[in-house]
Tab-separated table of C-alpha atoms in Angstrom:
chain	number	residue	atom	x	y	z
F	1183	ALA	CA	4.492	8.218	-18.976
F	1184	GLY	CA	3.736	7.110	-15.415
F	1185	VAL	CA	1.568	4.226	-16.607
F	1186	ALA	CA	4.184	3.176	-19.139
F	1187	ALA	CA	6.793	3.096	-16.362
F	1188	VAL	CA	4.551	0.849	-14.215
F	1189	VAL	CA	3.943	-1.530	-17.136
F	1190	LEU	CA	7.632	-1.667	-18.046
F	1191	THR	CA	8.502	-2.404	-14.412
F	1192	ASN	CA	6.149	-5.382	-14.260
F	1193	HIS	CA	6.302	-6.801	-17.818
F	1194	ARG	CA	8.839	-7.387	-20.571
F	1195	VAL	CA	7.290	-5.176	-23.241
F	1196	GLY	CA	8.425	-2.632	-25.770
F	1197	GLY	CA	7.060	0.844	-26.324
F	1198	LEU	CA	3.688	2.069	-27.507
F	1199	ALA	CA	2.538	4.978	-29.671
F	1200	VAL	CA	-0.953	6.200	-28.715
F	1201	ASP	CA	-2.794	8.545	-31.068
F	1202	GLN	CA	-5.589	10.073	-28.999
F	1203	HIS	CA	-7.349	11.783	-31.872
F	1204	THR	CA	-10.704	12.432	-30.169
F	1205	THR	CA	-11.749	13.343	-26.638
F	1206	THR	CA	-15.208	14.154	-25.294
F	1207	LEU	CA	-14.191	15.125	-21.741
F	1208	PRO	CA	-13.272	18.706	-20.811
F	1209	LEU	CA	-9.850	18.837	-19.167
F	1210	LYS	CA	-9.239	19.944	-15.562
F	1211	LYS	CA	-12.964	20.057	-14.751
F	1212	GLY	CA	-13.210	17.275	-12.167
F	1213	LEU	CA	-14.425	14.713	-14.707
F	1214	SER	CA	-11.425	12.377	-14.317
F	1215	SER	CA	-10.021	13.201	-17.736
F	1216	SER	CA	-6.445	12.418	-16.636
F	1217	ALA	CA	-7.587	9.076	-15.177
F	1218	ALA	CA	-9.333	8.289	-18.470
F	1219	VAL	CA	-6.061	8.857	-20.341
F	1220	CYS	CA	-4.185	6.637	-17.863
F	1221	VAL	CA	-6.753	3.841	-18.248
F	1222	LEU	CA	-6.488	4.255	-22.031
F	1223	VAL	CA	-2.707	3.742	-21.889
F	1224	ALA	CA	-2.981	0.752	-19.523
F	1225	ARG	CA	-5.621	-0.848	-21.755
F	1226	ALA	CA	-3.549	-0.192	-24.880
F	1227	PHE	CA	-0.545	-1.986	-23.348
F	1228	ASN	CA	-2.817	-4.780	-22.151
F	1229	ARG	CA	-4.332	-5.418	-25.572
F	1230	CYS	CA	-1.248	-4.806	-27.708
F	1231	TYR	CA	1.003	-7.073	-25.629
F	1232	GLY	CA	-1.586	-9.582	-24.398
F	1233	LEU	CA	-0.849	-8.918	-20.722
F	1234	LYS	CA	-4.100	-10.616	-19.661
F	1235	LEU	CA	-4.929	-7.870	-17.168
F	1236	SER	CA	-8.469	-7.769	-15.840
F	1237	THR	CA	-10.353	-4.459	-15.800
F	1238	ARG	CA	-9.364	-4.003	-12.174
F	1239	GLY	CA	-5.762	-4.758	-13.124
F	1240	GLU	CA	-5.930	-1.949	-15.698
F	1241	MET	CA	-7.388	0.326	-13.017
F	1242	GLU	CA	-4.524	-0.480	-10.650
F	1243	TYR	CA	-1.841	0.222	-13.266
F	1244	ALA	CA	-3.592	3.464	-14.226
F	1245	TYR	CA	-3.723	4.564	-10.587
F	1246	GLN	CA	-0.114	3.638	-9.816
F	1247	GLY	CA	0.995	5.394	-12.995
F	1248	GLU	CA	-0.893	8.598	-12.245
F	1249	ILE	CA	0.284	8.961	-8.650
F	1250	ALA	CA	3.858	8.535	-9.928
F	1251	THR	CA	3.413	11.937	-11.631
F	1252	PRO	CA	2.549	15.366	-10.169
F	1253	SER	CA	-1.109	14.728	-11.012
F	1254	SER	CA	-3.500	14.392	-8.065
F	1255	CYS	CA	-6.053	11.633	-8.268
F	1256	GLY	CA	-7.926	9.130	-6.176
F	1257	ARG	CA	-8.794	5.494	-6.780
F	1258	MET	CA	-12.381	6.342	-7.686
F	1259	ASP	CA	-11.216	8.192	-10.795
F	1260	GLN	CA	-10.211	4.938	-12.508
F	1261	ALA	CA	-13.830	3.714	-12.411
F	1262	CYS	CA	-14.019	5.047	-15.975
F	1263	ALA	CA	-12.405	1.692	-16.888
F	1264	PHE	CA	-15.881	0.170	-16.534
F	1265	GLY	CA	-17.315	2.486	-19.205
F	1266	SER	CA	-20.867	3.782	-18.897
F	1267	GLN	CA	-21.933	1.060	-16.453
F	1268	PRO	CA	-22.910	2.650	-13.094
F	1269	THR	CA	-20.460	1.199	-10.609
F	1270	LEU	CA	-20.149	1.171	-6.818
F	1271	LEU	CA	-16.595	1.172	-5.478
F	1272	THR	CA	-16.113	0.216	-1.834
F	1273	TYR	CA	-12.758	0.701	-0.128
F	1274	ASP	CA	-11.354	-0.789	3.044
F	1275	GLY	CA	-7.717	0.251	3.218
F	1276	ASP	CA	-6.071	-1.117	0.085
F	1277	ARG	CA	-8.917	-3.564	-0.544
F	1278	LEU	CA	-11.318	-2.564	-3.301
F	1279	GLU	CA	-14.675	-4.117	-4.098
F	1280	VAL	CA	-16.537	-3.311	-7.303
F	1281	GLU	CA	-20.245	-3.801	-7.871
F	1282	ALA	CA	-22.134	-3.022	-11.069
F	1283	ILE	CA	-25.409	-1.182	-10.420
F	1284	ALA	CA	-28.484	-2.054	-12.483
F	1285	VAL	CA	-30.717	1.011	-13.008
F	1286	ALA	CA	-34.388	0.186	-13.541
F	1287	LYS	CA	-35.368	3.235	-15.612
F	1288	PRO	CA	-33.274	5.738	-17.586
F	1289	ILE	CA	-32.068	8.816	-15.728
F	1290	ARG	CA	-31.323	11.885	-17.855
F	1291	LEU	CA	-28.220	13.693	-16.610
F	1292	MET	CA	-26.703	16.947	-17.833
F	1293	ILE	CA	-23.036	17.871	-17.301
F	1294	VAL	CA	-22.063	21.558	-17.431
F	1295	ASP	CA	-18.513	22.852	-17.828
F	1296	LEU	CA	-18.478	25.963	-15.636
F	1297	GLY	CA	-15.669	27.520	-17.685
F	1298	GLN	CA	-13.641	28.522	-14.613
F	1299	GLU	CA	-10.261	27.613	-13.162
F	1300	LYS	CA	-9.822	25.407	-10.104
F	1301	ASP	CA	-6.855	24.112	-8.130
F	1302	THR	CA	-7.508	20.395	-7.610
F	1303	PRO	CA	-4.232	19.619	-5.750
F	1304	LEU	CA	-4.975	22.421	-3.279
F	1305	MET	CA	-8.520	21.186	-2.694
F	1306	LEU	CA	-7.378	17.608	-2.128
F	1307	ARG	CA	-4.602	18.687	0.256
F	1308	SER	CA	-7.144	20.742	2.203
F	1309	LEU	CA	-9.614	17.868	2.528
F	1310	GLN	CA	-6.821	15.464	3.521
F	1311	ARG	CA	-5.339	17.828	6.117
F	1312	SER	CA	-6.989	16.109	9.088
F	1313	PHE	CA	-6.463	12.519	7.936
F	1314	PRO	CA	-5.797	9.971	9.200
F	1315	GLY	CA	-6.516	11.985	12.316
F	1316	PRO	CA	-7.666	12.599	14.880
F	1317	PRO	CA	-8.618	16.124	13.722
F	1318	THR	CA	-7.381	19.008	15.862
F	1319	ASP	CA	-10.078	21.623	15.177
F	1320	ASP	CA	-13.778	21.949	14.398
F	1321	VAL	CA	-13.152	22.343	10.664
F	1322	GLY	CA	-11.301	19.028	10.549
F	1323	ARG	CA	-13.909	17.331	12.719
F	1324	ASN	CA	-16.616	18.468	10.305
F	1325	VAL	CA	-14.732	16.967	7.366
F	1326	HIS	CA	-14.413	13.698	9.284
F	1327	ALA	CA	-18.158	13.758	9.956
F	1328	TRP	CA	-18.879	14.506	6.299
F	1329	LEU	CA	-16.754	11.578	5.072
F	1330	GLY	CA	-17.809	9.164	7.821
F	1331	GLU	CA	-21.155	7.632	8.701
F	1332	ALA	CA	-23.044	10.523	7.096
F	1333	ASN	CA	-21.326	9.697	3.805
F	1334	ARG	CA	-22.374	6.049	4.099
F	1335	ARG	CA	-26.001	7.145	4.520
F	1336	ARG	CA	-25.748	9.446	1.495
F	1337	VAL	CA	-24.292	6.671	-0.667
F	1338	ASP	CA	-27.020	4.240	0.442
F	1339	ALA	CA	-29.698	6.815	-0.462
F	1340	ALA	CA	-28.138	7.447	-3.872
F	1341	LEU	CA	-27.889	3.698	-4.559
F	1342	ALA	CA	-31.555	3.172	-3.718
F	1343	ALA	CA	-32.575	5.999	-6.053
F	1344	LEU	CA	-30.326	4.738	-8.853
F	1345	ARG	CA	-31.518	1.149	-8.640
F	1346	ALA	CA	-35.139	2.277	-8.720
F	1347	GLY	CA	-34.486	4.683	-11.588
F	1348	ASP	CA	-36.038	7.385	-9.382
F	1349	ALA	CA	-34.774	10.605	-10.953
F	1350	ALA	CA	-36.675	12.856	-8.544
F	1351	ALA	CA	-35.180	11.147	-5.481
F	1352	LEU	CA	-31.689	11.243	-7.009
F	1353	GLY	CA	-32.031	14.965	-7.746
F	1354	ALA	CA	-33.182	15.656	-4.184
F	1355	PHE	CA	-30.252	13.619	-2.888
F	1356	MET	CA	-27.819	15.702	-4.979
F	1357	ASP	CA	-29.272	18.930	-3.560
F	1358	ALA	CA	-28.901	17.587	-0.016
F	1359	ALA	CA	-25.362	16.317	-0.669
F	1360	MET	CA	-24.356	19.743	-2.035
F	1361	ALA	CA	-25.777	21.434	1.063
F	1362	ASP	CA	-23.837	19.015	3.303
F	1363	PHE	CA	-20.643	19.767	1.392
F	1364	ASP	CA	-21.114	23.530	1.754
F	1365	ARG	CA	-21.775	23.194	5.473
F	1366	LEU	CA	-19.150	20.617	6.474
F	1367	ALA	CA	-16.374	20.533	3.861
F	1368	ALA	CA	-16.237	23.954	2.192
F	1369	PRO	CA	-14.694	25.741	5.243
F	1370	GLU	CA	-11.497	23.712	4.681
F	1371	CYS	CA	-10.717	25.787	1.577
F	1372	PRO	CA	-13.176	28.678	1.111
F	1373	ALA	CA	-11.179	30.200	-1.745
F	1374	GLN	CA	-11.845	27.104	-3.888
F	1375	PHE	CA	-15.079	25.719	-2.455
F	1376	ALA	CA	-17.116	28.946	-2.393
F	1377	ALA	CA	-17.604	28.283	-6.129
F	1378	PRO	CA	-19.975	31.159	-7.027
F	1379	THR	CA	-20.400	30.018	-10.638
F	1380	LEU	CA	-21.340	26.488	-9.563
F	1381	HIS	CA	-23.915	27.757	-7.085
F	1382	ALA	CA	-25.344	30.235	-9.610
F	1383	VAL	CA	-25.909	27.394	-12.105
F	1384	LEU	CA	-27.494	25.122	-9.491
F	1385	ALA	CA	-29.817	27.928	-8.337
F	1386	ASP	CA	-30.721	29.184	-11.834
F	1387	PRO	CA	-34.559	29.451	-11.973
F	1388	THR	CA	-34.807	28.005	-15.485
F	1389	LEU	CA	-32.676	25.001	-14.576
F	1390	ARG	CA	-34.596	24.487	-11.322
F	1391	ARG	CA	-37.770	24.280	-13.415
F	1392	LEU	CA	-36.249	21.698	-15.759
F	1393	CYS	CA	-34.210	19.654	-13.265
F	1394	HIS	CA	-34.871	17.732	-10.060
F	1395	GLY	CA	-31.585	18.869	-8.530
F	1396	GLY	CA	-27.833	18.819	-8.913
F	1397	LYS	CA	-24.399	19.218	-7.350
F	1398	GLY	CA	-20.760	19.757	-8.161
F	1399	VAL	CA	-18.579	17.022	-9.648
F	1400	GLY	CA	-15.595	15.361	-8.029
F	1401	CYS	CA	-13.975	17.107	-5.063
F	1402	GLY	CA	-15.954	20.302	-5.692
F	1403	GLY	CA	-14.983	23.785	-6.786
F	1404	GLU	CA	-15.517	25.546	-10.082
F	1405	GLY	CA	-15.031	22.555	-12.378
F	1406	SER	CA	-18.305	21.050	-13.528
F	1407	ALA	CA	-21.909	20.670	-12.405
F	1408	GLN	CA	-24.169	17.646	-12.797
F	1409	LEU	CA	-27.939	17.965	-12.864
F	1410	VAL	CA	-30.762	15.398	-13.005
F	1411	CYS	CA	-33.250	16.475	-15.646
F	1412	LYS	CA	-36.982	15.831	-15.305
F	1413	SER	CA	-37.403	14.261	-18.760
F	1414	GLU	CA	-35.709	13.918	-22.120
F	1415	ALA	CA	-37.607	16.962	-23.394
F	1416	ALA	CA	-36.632	18.946	-20.293
F	1417	ARG	CA	-32.986	18.042	-20.824
F	1418	ALA	CA	-33.102	19.160	-24.460
F	1419	GLU	CA	-34.462	22.522	-23.307
F	1420	ALA	CA	-31.874	22.735	-20.510
F	1421	LEU	CA	-28.991	21.947	-22.874
F	1422	ALA	CA	-30.118	24.685	-25.256
F	1423	TYR	CA	-30.519	27.162	-22.392
F	1424	VAL	CA	-27.080	26.476	-20.889
F	1425	SER	CA	-25.367	26.661	-24.258
F	1426	GLU	CA	-27.167	29.682	-25.663
F	1427	SER	CA	-28.076	31.770	-22.608
F	1428	LEU	CA	-25.280	30.901	-20.161
F	1429	GLY	CA	-22.603	30.378	-22.832
F	1430	MET	CA	-21.287	27.178	-21.249
F	1431	TRP	CA	-20.355	23.816	-22.756
F	1432	CYS	CA	-22.693	21.030	-21.711
F	1433	CYS	CA	-23.692	17.514	-22.671
F	1434	GLY	CA	-26.314	14.917	-21.824
F	1435	ILE	CA	-25.647	11.455	-20.387
F	1436	ASP	CA	-28.193	8.650	-20.023
F	1437	VAL	CA	-27.774	6.294	-17.073
F	1438	GLY	CA	-29.557	2.937	-16.973
F	1439	GLY	CA	-32.838	1.882	-18.498
F	1440	SER	CA	-31.453	-0.923	-20.651
F	1441	ARG	CA	-31.588	-4.389	-19.166
F	1442	GLY	CA	-28.830	-5.719	-21.417
F	1443	VAL	CA	-27.467	-9.145	-20.549
F	1444	THR	CA	-28.650	-10.301	-17.126
F	1445	ARG	CA	-27.771	-14.016	-17.231
F	1446	ALA	CA	-24.579	-15.764	-18.303
F	1447	VAL	CA	-23.966	-19.482	-18.851
F	1448	ILE	CA	-20.543	-21.076	-18.296
F	1449	PRO	CA	-20.220	-24.624	-19.692
F	1450	ALA	CA	-17.887	-26.416	-17.277
F	1451	ALA	CA	-19.067	-30.028	-17.521
F	1452	GLY	CA	-16.422	-31.246	-19.966
F	1453	TYR	CA	-13.826	-33.808	-18.969
F	1454	HIS	CA	-10.282	-32.883	-20.047
F	1455	GLY	CA	-8.628	-36.191	-20.853
F	1456	ALA	CA	-5.498	-34.433	-22.059
F	1457	LEU	CA	-5.012	-33.056	-18.541
F	1458	PHE	CA	-5.426	-36.449	-16.825
F	1459	PRO	CA	-4.726	-37.356	-14.052
F	1460	ALA	CA	-4.910	-33.812	-12.613
F	1461	SER	CA	-8.356	-33.243	-14.150
F	1462	HIS	CA	-9.581	-36.448	-12.515
F	1463	VAL	CA	-8.784	-35.034	-9.069
F	1464	THR	CA	-9.939	-31.425	-9.611
F	1465	PRO	CA	-12.054	-30.109	-12.523
F	1466	SER	CA	-9.819	-27.881	-14.634
F	1467	PRO	CA	-12.067	-24.764	-14.218
F	1468	LEU	CA	-11.204	-24.961	-10.509
F	1469	TRP	CA	-7.445	-25.125	-10.986
F	1470	PRO	CA	-5.560	-22.395	-9.068
F	1471	VAL	CA	-4.613	-19.144	-10.755
F	1472	VAL	CA	-2.750	-16.229	-9.147
F	1473	ASP	CA	-4.861	-13.049	-9.391
F	1474	ASP	CA	-2.326	-10.265	-9.989
F	1475	ARG	CA	-4.764	-7.703	-8.608
F	1476	ASP	CA	-4.582	-8.914	-5.021
F	1477	GLY	CA	-2.017	-11.731	-5.072
F	1478	LEU	CA	-4.538	-14.372	-3.984
F	1479	VAL	CA	-4.574	-17.841	-5.538
F	1480	LYS	CA	-8.140	-18.479	-6.752
F	1481	PRO	CA	-10.041	-21.147	-8.667
F	1482	ALA	CA	-9.862	-19.993	-12.299
F	1483	ILE	CA	-13.630	-19.909	-12.741
F	1484	LEU	CA	-13.990	-17.372	-9.915
F	1485	LEU	CA	-12.044	-14.822	-11.972
F	1486	THR	CA	-14.605	-15.211	-14.765
F	1487	ILE	CA	-17.511	-14.936	-12.327
F	1488	GLU	CA	-15.988	-11.783	-10.803
F	1489	GLU	CA	-15.781	-10.134	-14.227
F	1490	LEU	CA	-19.342	-11.101	-15.124
F	1491	VAL	CA	-20.862	-9.854	-11.873
F	1492	ASP	CA	-18.611	-6.878	-11.085
F	1493	ARG	CA	-17.934	-5.496	-14.531
F	1494	ALA	CA	-20.794	-6.621	-16.759
F	1495	GLY	CA	-23.550	-6.340	-14.174
F	1496	VAL	CA	-24.789	-9.875	-14.804
F	1497	GLU	CA	-27.420	-10.801	-12.224
F	1498	GLU	CA	-27.213	-14.600	-12.496
F	1499	VAL	CA	-24.377	-16.874	-13.596
F	1500	VAL	CA	-25.337	-20.452	-14.530
F	1501	VAL	CA	-22.450	-22.923	-14.324
F	1502	VAL	CA	-23.066	-26.258	-16.033
F	1503	VAL	CA	-21.161	-29.046	-14.233
F	1504	GLN	CA	-20.922	-32.824	-13.984
F	1505	ARG	CA	-22.859	-34.412	-11.132
F	1506	GLY	CA	-19.736	-35.669	-9.401
F	1507	ASP	CA	-18.172	-32.181	-9.411
F	1508	VAL	CA	-20.985	-30.346	-7.598
F	1509	GLY	CA	-19.279	-30.644	-4.219
F	1510	SER	CA	-16.060	-29.118	-5.555
F	1511	TYR	CA	-17.908	-26.102	-6.977
F	1512	GLU	CA	-19.900	-25.718	-3.756
F	1513	ARG	CA	-16.613	-25.444	-1.869
F	1514	ALA	CA	-15.164	-22.968	-4.383
F	1515	LEU	CA	-18.219	-20.729	-3.909
F	1516	MET	CA	-17.839	-20.953	-0.128
F	1517	ARG	CA	-21.204	-22.658	0.269
F	1518	THR	CA	-19.523	-25.277	2.424
F	1519	PRO	CA	-18.488	-23.652	5.726
F	1520	LEU	CA	-14.815	-23.581	6.534
F	1521	ASP	CA	-13.688	-25.719	9.420
F	1522	GLU	CA	-13.178	-23.395	12.388
F	1523	ALA	CA	-9.555	-24.445	12.787
F	1524	ASN	CA	-8.847	-23.719	9.098
F	1525	GLU	CA	-10.699	-20.409	9.175
F	1526	HIS	CA	-8.363	-19.140	11.895
F	1527	ARG	CA	-5.408	-19.846	9.592
F	1528	LEU	CA	-6.597	-17.301	6.995
F	1529	ASN	CA	-4.867	-13.943	6.898
F	1530	GLU	CA	-6.946	-10.761	6.755
F	1531	LYS	CA	-6.927	-10.544	2.948
F	1532	ALA	CA	-7.953	-14.187	2.499
F	1533	ALA	CA	-10.711	-13.901	5.100
F	1534	ALA	CA	-12.099	-10.838	3.342
F	1535	TYR	CA	-12.110	-12.692	0.028
F	1536	ALA	CA	-13.912	-15.652	1.603
F	1537	ALA	CA	-16.774	-13.295	2.429
F	1538	ARG	CA	-16.679	-11.884	-1.081
F	1539	ALA	CA	-16.718	-15.365	-2.644
F	1540	ARG	CA	-19.846	-16.144	-0.624
F	1541	ARG	CA	-21.499	-13.009	-2.021
F	1542	LEU	CA	-20.489	-13.991	-5.565
F	1543	GLY	CA	-21.860	-17.468	-4.888
F	1544	GLU	CA	-25.283	-15.978	-4.248
F	1545	ARG	CA	-25.372	-15.026	-7.950
F	1546	VAL	CA	-24.370	-18.514	-9.165
F	1547	ALA	CA	-26.662	-21.435	-10.008
F	1548	LEU	CA	-25.091	-24.872	-10.518
F	1549	VAL	CA	-26.843	-26.985	-13.156
F	1550	VAL	CA	-25.967	-30.666	-13.580
F	1551	GLN	CA	-25.468	-32.074	-17.077
F	1552	ASP	CA	-25.582	-35.896	-17.052
F	1553	ARG	CA	-24.496	-36.351	-20.659
F	1554	GLN	CA	-21.738	-34.289	-22.238
F	1555	GLU	CA	-22.368	-33.930	-25.966
F	1556	GLY	CA	-20.473	-30.745	-26.750
F	1557	LEU	CA	-21.746	-27.256	-27.468
F	1558	GLY	CA	-23.048	-27.913	-30.972
């Protein structure tokens, strides 16, 4: 209902009947099941009414819709909009950057529903007690330390392990991250974070033999556990053990290992006579479009490049252009430095996007086509 209200506030649409006949996520277990439903509703409106929302636009509507209800969620929860693609979300205030992560070799994960109750709103309120700060006691200062520079180091270590497809390193990282949580964050709400069932599963001798390591999911507590299995055969044995001996629901998830599409080609060398004389001044792929996600006016082709790099994980984007248009595309990709006087005129949001456009430009190769003979 919250998502529907957000959509109806921003668009002239009718209603929508959603029949969610199948779900594979346990509810209230820290696996972002409510966020998944919100993204589902936002995507249904988007596709049924042709709202032309990007994936990040769907994420934003899902988030705004969920926080309009009593449900507690964070912005990371909506990352399910990107599907099974491993994704890094980086936040700086309200600014969000999304980066698809390519995983070199498959990593075999196991998710375990601990079968217990947890109070997510209470846990989130406890962790947020000392923010924005400064904290007034040692417990709050420890939470700040846990979510500060130490967290950045943990994320960097996890990214390196993921990109390399190093299951052993990722499992060791999860063990270390769980220990850090118990030491620095758990004292904020011992009743929820003590989590005896979670710790019993993570310390189970059979699972330690079959897995490299593991940790809790989400903000912690007795929701779910995630473990990195040593091999496909080890995971099969672990799944059977958890189901039959521990009596808990569990499932396996594979992360990475498939290269998929790594290069995309955008043909942009055509000359649009029907749009003359505007197309004679500026190539139509560079015409300005308002991005409803951040309100910035961007060259249209940059929206496509963002989706390819951020959502699809494409490593190289080849843009085919006319020789005379190369300079225009170089400027759009921020390869031509801004004049110092103009740079000072940019507001904070625009300056941040200039840096992002330069990073996107590193993934783009411009190829000149001297004769335009169509795509056939």
